[in-house]
C-alpha cells in the first residue's frame, strides 16, 4: 500500500505551522490523518488516485490542499484518463460522468424538487452542499441569459423586497423589549420561568395599545377644553388617587359632555361618541386578539405527541438546550428524573386498585377540602362587602381631608392581604389531599386561587354598580375609578414587599437558620401569573372609569419585570415540579380570557346599557344610559343620504338579537368542529405510534426468522479471510488487502498502519455480511413461497377428497391443485 508510510514517534512535538526547510518529515504523511475513502455512489466506490497522495515534491501543504479540493469539488478531478489508467481512475471517471448527468437532471427541476432529490442521495453533507450550489449557479446563469428587461426589473424588485424584509425582521428583533434579558433568564432557568416573563411582556403590550388609543382619542381632545384645578397636592394622592387627582384627566368625571370645537371652520368633536367608541373598539380588539392567541397556542402547543411516546421521548427529547448555567443544568436533571418518577407513579396508580373504604376516604377528603376552600372564598367576599359598606359610612363622618383619604386605603389593604394569605391556606389543603396524579394538585390550586380572586373582584363590582351607583355621590364613576386605582397601587406595593422581603427573608432563613428548608425558595409560577391576571382584570374594568389607568398599569409592569428579574437571579430557583411551558402558557391565556375578560365585558356591558350615569359630571351626564348617545347619533345622521348604510347596519345588525344568536351559534359550531379535529388528531397520533411499534415488532420477528433460516439452511465452509474475496469488491483490491495483512504479519509493526489494515478488513467483513444477509432474505422469500404453494396443494387435496365423498366442486379443486403444483415448480 503506497499510502502506508513508516511509523514515527507520535510523542514528538510538531510545530503547528511547519517550515519546509526545518521540517524533518517533509514529504511524509501521517497515516492517522489520511482522508478516508470516498463513499460509494451509484453502486461504485470512488477513491482518490494514488499518485495525488504520494507526490513528495510539493510537500505536506500541497497534498492537503489538493485532497481538500478533490473532496469538495469531485467533478473537477479525473477529467482525463488514459487507456493505461488504473481501475481507480476509471471509477473516478465514471463517477464524474454520472455526477454531470445528475447535475443536468437537477437543473431542470424546481428548487423544492432539487432539495428533495439531493436529500435522497447517499452522500456526505459537504458533497450535497457543493452539488446544490453548483446546480443553483447553473440555473441562475441560464435565468440571467433568458431574462428580458421586464422580468429583470421584477426580479430585482423581488430581491430588494426580500432584503428589506430580512432587515426589518433583524431590526424588530434588535428593538424587541427585554430581548437580551429574556435570553439570560432562559439560559439560566429554562423555558418554564421564561413563560411568566413572556406573559408579562404580552400584557404590557395590551396596556401600551390601550394607553395610545385612549390618550389619542379621549385625552388629547380634552386638553382643548381644560378647566383649572384649584386643589392642592399633598403627596398622599399617589397612594389614594383622591384629592388633587379628582380634578384631572385621570378620571371619568373630568371629561366634558359637550362637543369640542376649537375653531369655527373645523368640524366639532363629539366627546360622548369618542369615549364610548374608543373603549368599545379597544375591548373588541382585545377580544379578537385573546381568541386568536388562545386558539393558536392551543393548536401549536397543547397537542403534544410526546405525551403518548413514553419515557423514552422524555429522556431523549425533553432537554432544554438553552440552559447554560451549571446549577440550572443540575436542576434540569432533577426535573427530568422527577418527571419520569411521576410518570411511573402515575402508571402504578393506574394499576393500583383501591378498596371501597379507601375510595370513600379519598373522596371525603376532597369534598371537605373543596367545601373549606369554597367557604373561605365566600367568607372573604362577604367580609369585603361588609367592610366596604362600613368604610363608606365612616367616611361620611370624617371631616379632615387627609384622614378621609387615609381611610380609603383600608379596603385595598385587606383585599391584598386576602390575596396574599389565602393561597397559602389553599396550598396547605392541597398537601393534605391525596391525588391520583401529581398534576391534579397544580390544577386544583390554580382553580381555587382563580375562584378566590375573581370572586373578590365580582363582589366589588356588585358593590360599585348596586350600592355606589345608587348612592347620593356627586360623581360615582370617579369614586369607582379611585377605588380601582387604589387596588392596583396597593397590589403593586404588596408585590414589592413579597419580592424584596418575602423571598429575600426566606433565602436568609434557609441559608443561615433552617437549612432543611433549602438555601433558596422556588419561583412560584402559578401564583405570580395569577397575580398578573388579577391586576390586568382590574385595569380592564377601570378603563371606563379611569381612561389613563393603563398608564399606571404600564409603570407597574415595568417595575415588576425588573424587580422579579433581580429577585429571581438572587433569591429563587426554578420549581422542582416539572412544567410544560407551552401548555401552561395556553392555560394562562385561557384564564385571562375566561373568566377574567368575559367578566370585564359583563361589567362594562351593565355599566353602558343598564346603569344611570351621574347627573353632574362626565361625558354622559345628560343621558339616561351611556348607550343612549349612540341612539341619539343614529337619529341625527338618519337625515343624511350618505349615512343611510350606517343606520341600516345599526338597525339590522347591532340591535338585532337574531344576528347575535346566529353569530353565537356559528362560533359554537366552529369550536365544536375544532375540538373534534383536535380529538381526531390525538387519536391519529396514537394509532401512528402504535403502528410504528407494530412495524418494529415485525422487523424483530423477521430478523429472528432470518437467523433461524441462516442457521438451518446455510452452512458455508469456513474459509480464511485472506482466501475469500468479498463479492462487492474487485479482485485487485482484495489482493491489496491480503498483501497488506501479510506484510503486517511479517514486519510485526503496530500502530497506525495496523489500524488502517484492520479497518479495511473490517469493512470487507461488513460488506460480506451484508451480501450474506441479502442472500438469506432471498432464500427466506423462496421458502415462504414454497410453504404457500404446499398450503394451496393441501387445501386442494382436501377439497378433492370432499368432492370424492359426494360434495360439488371437483373440477375447481383439481384446477387449484394444478395451479399449486405449477407454483411450487416455479419456486423450485
PDB file of C-alpha atoms in Angstrom, residues 226-377:
ATOM      1  CA  UNK A 226     -59.460  72.047  30.211  1.00  0.00           C
ATOM      2  CA  UNK A 227     -60.705  73.644  33.377  1.00  0.00           C
ATOM      3  CA  UNK A 228     -58.497  74.894  36.179  1.00  0.00           C
ATOM      4  CA  UNK A 229     -57.658  72.606  39.109  1.00  0.00           C
ATOM      5  CA  UNK A 230     -57.765  74.508  42.419  1.00  0.00           C
ATOM      6  CA  UNK A 231     -56.948  71.539  44.700  1.00  0.00           C
ATOM      7  CA  UNK A 232     -53.572  71.259  46.424  1.00  0.00           C
ATOM      8  CA  UNK A 233     -51.195  68.305  46.049  1.00  0.00           C
ATOM      9  CA  UNK A 234     -50.056  66.676  49.316  1.00  0.00           C
ATOM     10  CA  UNK A 235     -48.316  63.513  48.080  1.00  0.00           C
ATOM     11  CA  UNK A 236     -50.822  61.117  49.633  1.00  0.00           C
ATOM     12  CA  UNK A 237     -52.691  61.207  46.326  1.00  0.00           C
ATOM     13  CA  UNK A 238     -50.094  58.841  44.850  1.00  0.00           C
ATOM     14  CA  UNK A 239     -51.489  56.100  47.131  1.00  0.00           C
ATOM     15  CA  UNK A 240     -55.146  57.073  47.383  1.00  0.00           C
ATOM     16  CA  UNK A 241     -55.775  58.561  43.944  1.00  0.00           C
ATOM     17  CA  UNK A 242     -58.079  61.125  45.582  1.00  0.00           C
ATOM     18  CA  UNK A 243     -57.584  64.805  46.386  1.00  0.00           C
ATOM     19  CA  UNK A 244     -55.709  66.597  43.643  1.00  0.00           C
ATOM     20  CA  UNK A 245     -56.234  63.780  41.119  1.00  0.00           C
ATOM     21  CA  UNK A 246     -60.025  64.151  41.289  1.00  0.00           C
ATOM     22  CA  UNK A 247     -59.891  67.215  39.047  1.00  0.00           C
ATOM     23  CA  UNK A 248     -57.511  65.802  36.419  1.00  0.00           C
ATOM     24  CA  UNK A 249     -57.829  63.830  33.189  1.00  0.00           C
ATOM     25  CA  UNK A 250     -57.171  60.636  35.181  1.00  0.00           C
ATOM     26  CA  UNK A 251     -60.867  60.090  35.965  1.00  0.00           C
ATOM     27  CA  UNK A 252     -64.184  59.942  34.134  1.00  0.00           C
ATOM     28  CA  UNK A 253     -65.706  62.990  35.891  1.00  0.00           C
ATOM     29  CA  UNK A 254     -63.210  65.444  34.389  1.00  0.00           C
ATOM     30  CA  UNK A 255     -64.267  64.885  30.754  1.00  0.00           C
ATOM     31  CA  UNK A 256     -66.879  67.140  29.175  1.00  0.00           C
ATOM     32  CA  UNK A 257     -70.197  66.113  27.647  1.00  0.00           C
ATOM     33  CA  UNK A 258     -70.233  68.818  25.002  1.00  0.00           C
ATOM     34  CA  UNK A 259     -68.773  68.828  21.532  1.00  0.00           C
ATOM     35  CA  UNK A 260     -65.301  70.335  21.278  1.00  0.00           C
ATOM     36  CA  UNK A 261     -64.689  72.848  18.505  1.00  0.00           C
ATOM     37  CA  UNK A 262     -61.512  74.888  18.662  1.00  0.00           C
ATOM     38  CA  UNK A 263     -62.181  76.931  15.552  1.00  0.00           C
ATOM     39  CA  UNK A 264     -65.361  77.739  13.642  1.00  0.00           C
ATOM     40  CA  UNK A 265     -64.130  76.253  10.349  1.00  0.00           C
ATOM     41  CA  UNK A 266     -63.303  72.868  11.978  1.00  0.00           C
ATOM     42  CA  UNK A 267     -65.782  70.037  12.496  1.00  0.00           C
ATOM     43  CA  UNK A 268     -66.981  69.557  16.100  1.00  0.00           C
ATOM     44  CA  UNK A 269     -65.614  66.637  18.110  1.00  0.00           C
ATOM     45  CA  UNK A 270     -68.316  64.678  19.930  1.00  0.00           C
ATOM     46  CA  UNK A 271     -66.767  63.526  23.227  1.00  0.00           C
ATOM     47  CA  UNK A 272     -69.645  61.157  24.036  1.00  0.00           C
ATOM     48  CA  UNK A 273     -69.187  59.146  20.843  1.00  0.00           C
ATOM     49  CA  UNK A 274     -65.395  59.285  21.109  1.00  0.00           C
ATOM     50  CA  UNK A 275     -65.497  57.973  24.668  1.00  0.00           C
ATOM     51  CA  UNK A 276     -67.840  55.046  24.059  1.00  0.00           C
ATOM     52  CA  UNK A 277     -66.484  54.064  20.625  1.00  0.00           C
ATOM     53  CA  UNK A 278     -62.854  54.176  21.748  1.00  0.00           C
ATOM     54  CA  UNK A 279     -63.450  51.925  24.728  1.00  0.00           C
ATOM     55  CA  UNK A 280     -65.753  49.628  22.749  1.00  0.00           C
ATOM     56  CA  UNK A 281     -63.337  49.167  19.837  1.00  0.00           C
ATOM     57  CA  UNK A 282     -60.459  48.577  22.231  1.00  0.00           C
ATOM     58  CA  UNK A 283     -62.371  45.830  24.076  1.00  0.00           C
ATOM     59  CA  UNK A 284     -63.419  44.279  20.747  1.00  0.00           C
ATOM     60  CA  UNK A 285     -59.786  44.272  19.612  1.00  0.00           C
ATOM     61  CA  UNK A 286     -58.694  42.649  22.877  1.00  0.00           C
ATOM     62  CA  UNK A 287     -61.415  40.024  22.442  1.00  0.00           C
ATOM     63  CA  UNK A 288     -60.199  39.089  18.958  1.00  0.00           C
ATOM     64  CA  UNK A 289     -56.521  39.053  19.999  1.00  0.00           C
ATOM     65  CA  UNK A 290     -57.241  36.856  23.011  1.00  0.00           C
ATOM     66  CA  UNK A 291     -59.380  34.494  20.956  1.00  0.00           C
ATOM     67  CA  UNK A 292     -56.733  34.209  18.233  1.00  0.00           C
ATOM     68  CA  UNK A 293     -53.867  33.813  20.703  1.00  0.00           C
ATOM     69  CA  UNK A 294     -55.695  31.144  22.667  1.00  0.00           C
ATOM     70  CA  UNK A 295     -56.589  29.153  19.563  1.00  0.00           C
ATOM     71  CA  UNK A 296     -53.129  29.448  18.066  1.00  0.00           C
ATOM     72  CA  UNK A 297     -51.406  28.475  21.304  1.00  0.00           C
ATOM     73  CA  UNK A 298     -53.722  25.504  21.754  1.00  0.00           C
ATOM     74  CA  UNK A 299     -53.170  24.372  18.177  1.00  0.00           C
ATOM     75  CA  UNK A 300     -49.391  24.740  18.279  1.00  0.00           C
ATOM     76  CA  UNK A 301     -48.530  23.561  21.768  1.00  0.00           C
ATOM     77  CA  UNK A 302     -51.294  21.745  23.566  1.00  0.00           C
ATOM     78  CA  UNK A 303     -51.370  18.710  21.256  1.00  0.00           C
ATOM     79  CA  UNK A 304     -48.091  17.180  22.315  1.00  0.00           C
ATOM     80  CA  UNK A 305     -47.318  13.844  20.595  1.00  0.00           C
ATOM     81  CA  UNK A 306     -44.507  13.256  23.094  1.00  0.00           C
ATOM     82  CA  UNK A 307     -47.107  12.718  25.795  1.00  0.00           C
ATOM     83  CA  UNK A 308     -48.024   9.438  24.113  1.00  0.00           C
ATOM     84  CA  UNK A 309     -44.472   8.243  23.439  1.00  0.00           C
ATOM     85  CA  UNK A 310     -43.493   7.182  26.956  1.00  0.00           C
ATOM     86  CA  UNK A 311     -40.417   7.800  28.992  1.00  0.00           C
ATOM     87  CA  UNK A 312     -38.005   7.366  26.060  1.00  0.00           C
ATOM     88  CA  UNK A 313     -39.107  10.661  24.477  1.00  0.00           C
ATOM     89  CA  UNK A 314     -38.940  12.409  27.846  1.00  0.00           C
ATOM     90  CA  UNK A 315     -35.448  11.118  28.417  1.00  0.00           C
ATOM     91  CA  UNK A 316     -34.090  11.757  24.918  1.00  0.00           C
ATOM     92  CA  UNK A 317     -36.125  14.680  23.566  1.00  0.00           C
ATOM     93  CA  UNK A 318     -37.123  16.880  26.514  1.00  0.00           C
ATOM     94  CA  UNK A 319     -33.791  18.507  27.337  1.00  0.00           C
ATOM     95  CA  UNK A 320     -33.774  22.298  27.344  1.00  0.00           C
ATOM     96  CA  UNK A 321     -30.676  23.112  25.262  1.00  0.00           C
ATOM     97  CA  UNK A 322     -30.936  26.825  26.001  1.00  0.00           C
ATOM     98  CA  UNK A 323     -29.668  26.287  29.560  1.00  0.00           C
ATOM     99  CA  UNK A 324     -26.049  27.354  30.075  1.00  0.00           C
ATOM    100  CA  UNK A 325     -25.767  27.695  33.843  1.00  0.00           C
ATOM    101  CA  UNK A 326     -24.287  24.690  35.701  1.00  0.00           C
ATOM    102  CA  UNK A 327     -26.748  24.910  38.600  1.00  0.00           C
ATOM    103  CA  UNK A 328     -29.634  25.164  36.173  1.00  0.00           C
ATOM    104  CA  UNK A 329     -28.330  22.074  34.380  1.00  0.00           C
ATOM    105  CA  UNK A 330     -28.314  20.135  37.653  1.00  0.00           C
ATOM    106  CA  UNK A 331     -31.821  21.354  38.411  1.00  0.00           C
ATOM    107  CA  UNK A 332     -32.980  20.326  34.955  1.00  0.00           C
ATOM    108  CA  UNK A 333     -31.616  16.837  35.578  1.00  0.00           C
ATOM    109  CA  UNK A 334     -33.591  16.691  38.788  1.00  0.00           C
ATOM    110  CA  UNK A 335     -36.663  17.925  36.883  1.00  0.00           C
ATOM    111  CA  UNK A 336     -36.353  15.134  34.347  1.00  0.00           C
ATOM    112  CA  UNK A 337     -35.822  12.499  36.994  1.00  0.00           C
ATOM    113  CA  UNK A 338     -38.802  13.844  38.959  1.00  0.00           C
ATOM    114  CA  UNK A 339     -40.943  13.889  35.829  1.00  0.00           C
ATOM    115  CA  UNK A 340     -40.052  10.306  34.978  1.00  0.00           C
ATOM    116  CA  UNK A 341     -40.728   9.229  38.556  1.00  0.00           C
ATOM    117  CA  UNK A 342     -44.105  10.983  38.438  1.00  0.00           C
ATOM    118  CA  UNK A 343     -44.912   9.259  35.145  1.00  0.00           C
ATOM    119  CA  UNK A 344     -44.002   5.893  36.597  1.00  0.00           C
ATOM    120  CA  UNK A 345     -46.019   6.640  39.714  1.00  0.00           C
ATOM    121  CA  UNK A 346     -48.986   7.578  37.510  1.00  0.00           C
ATOM    122  CA  UNK A 347     -48.726   4.232  35.733  1.00  0.00           C
ATOM    123  CA  UNK A 348     -48.522   2.463  39.055  1.00  0.00           C
ATOM    124  CA  UNK A 349     -51.521   4.437  40.295  1.00  0.00           C
ATOM    125  CA  UNK A 350     -53.466   3.380  37.200  1.00  0.00           C
ATOM    126  CA  UNK A 351     -52.797  -0.258  38.066  1.00  0.00           C
ATOM    127  CA  UNK A 352     -53.481   0.343  41.739  1.00  0.00           C
ATOM    128  CA  UNK A 353     -56.909  -0.813  42.811  1.00  0.00           C
ATOM    129  CA  UNK A 354     -58.222   0.825  45.923  1.00  0.00           C
ATOM    130  CA  UNK A 355     -60.692  -0.733  48.236  1.00  0.00           C
ATOM    131  CA  UNK A 356     -64.096   0.763  48.751  1.00  0.00           C
ATOM    132  CA  UNK A 357     -63.123   2.247  52.109  1.00  0.00           C
ATOM    133  CA  UNK A 358     -60.020   3.895  50.631  1.00  0.00           C
ATOM    134  CA  UNK A 359     -62.046   5.364  47.771  1.00  0.00           C
ATOM    135  CA  UNK A 360     -64.639   6.731  50.181  1.00  0.00           C
ATOM    136  CA  UNK A 361     -61.887   8.186  52.404  1.00  0.00           C
ATOM    137  CA  UNK A 362     -60.174   9.955  49.482  1.00  0.00           C
ATOM    138  CA  UNK A 363     -63.454  11.252  48.134  1.00  0.00           C
ATOM    139  CA  UNK A 364     -64.410  12.533  51.561  1.00  0.00           C
ATOM    140  CA  UNK A 365     -61.084  14.368  51.934  1.00  0.00           C
ATOM    141  CA  UNK A 366     -61.535  16.014  48.532  1.00  0.00           C
ATOM    142  CA  UNK A 367     -65.089  17.048  49.348  1.00  0.00           C
ATOM    143  CA  UNK A 368     -64.056  18.510  52.707  1.00  0.00           C
ATOM    144  CA  UNK A 369     -61.124  20.391  51.098  1.00  0.00           C
ATOM    145  CA  UNK A 370     -63.338  21.866  48.381  1.00  0.00           C
ATOM    146  CA  UNK A 371     -66.010  22.813  50.916  1.00  0.00           C
ATOM    147  CA  UNK A 372     -63.391  24.550  53.068  1.00  0.00           C
ATOM    148  CA  UNK A 373     -61.819  26.378  50.111  1.00  0.00           C
ATOM    149  CA  UNK A 374     -65.218  27.456  48.787  1.00  0.00           C
ATOM    150  CA  UNK A 375     -66.300  28.529  52.262  1.00  0.00           C
ATOM    151  CA  UNK A 376     -63.141  30.568  52.710  1.00  0.00           C
ATOM    152  CA  UNK A 377     -63.740  32.306  49.365  1.00  0.00           C
TER     153      UNK A 377
END
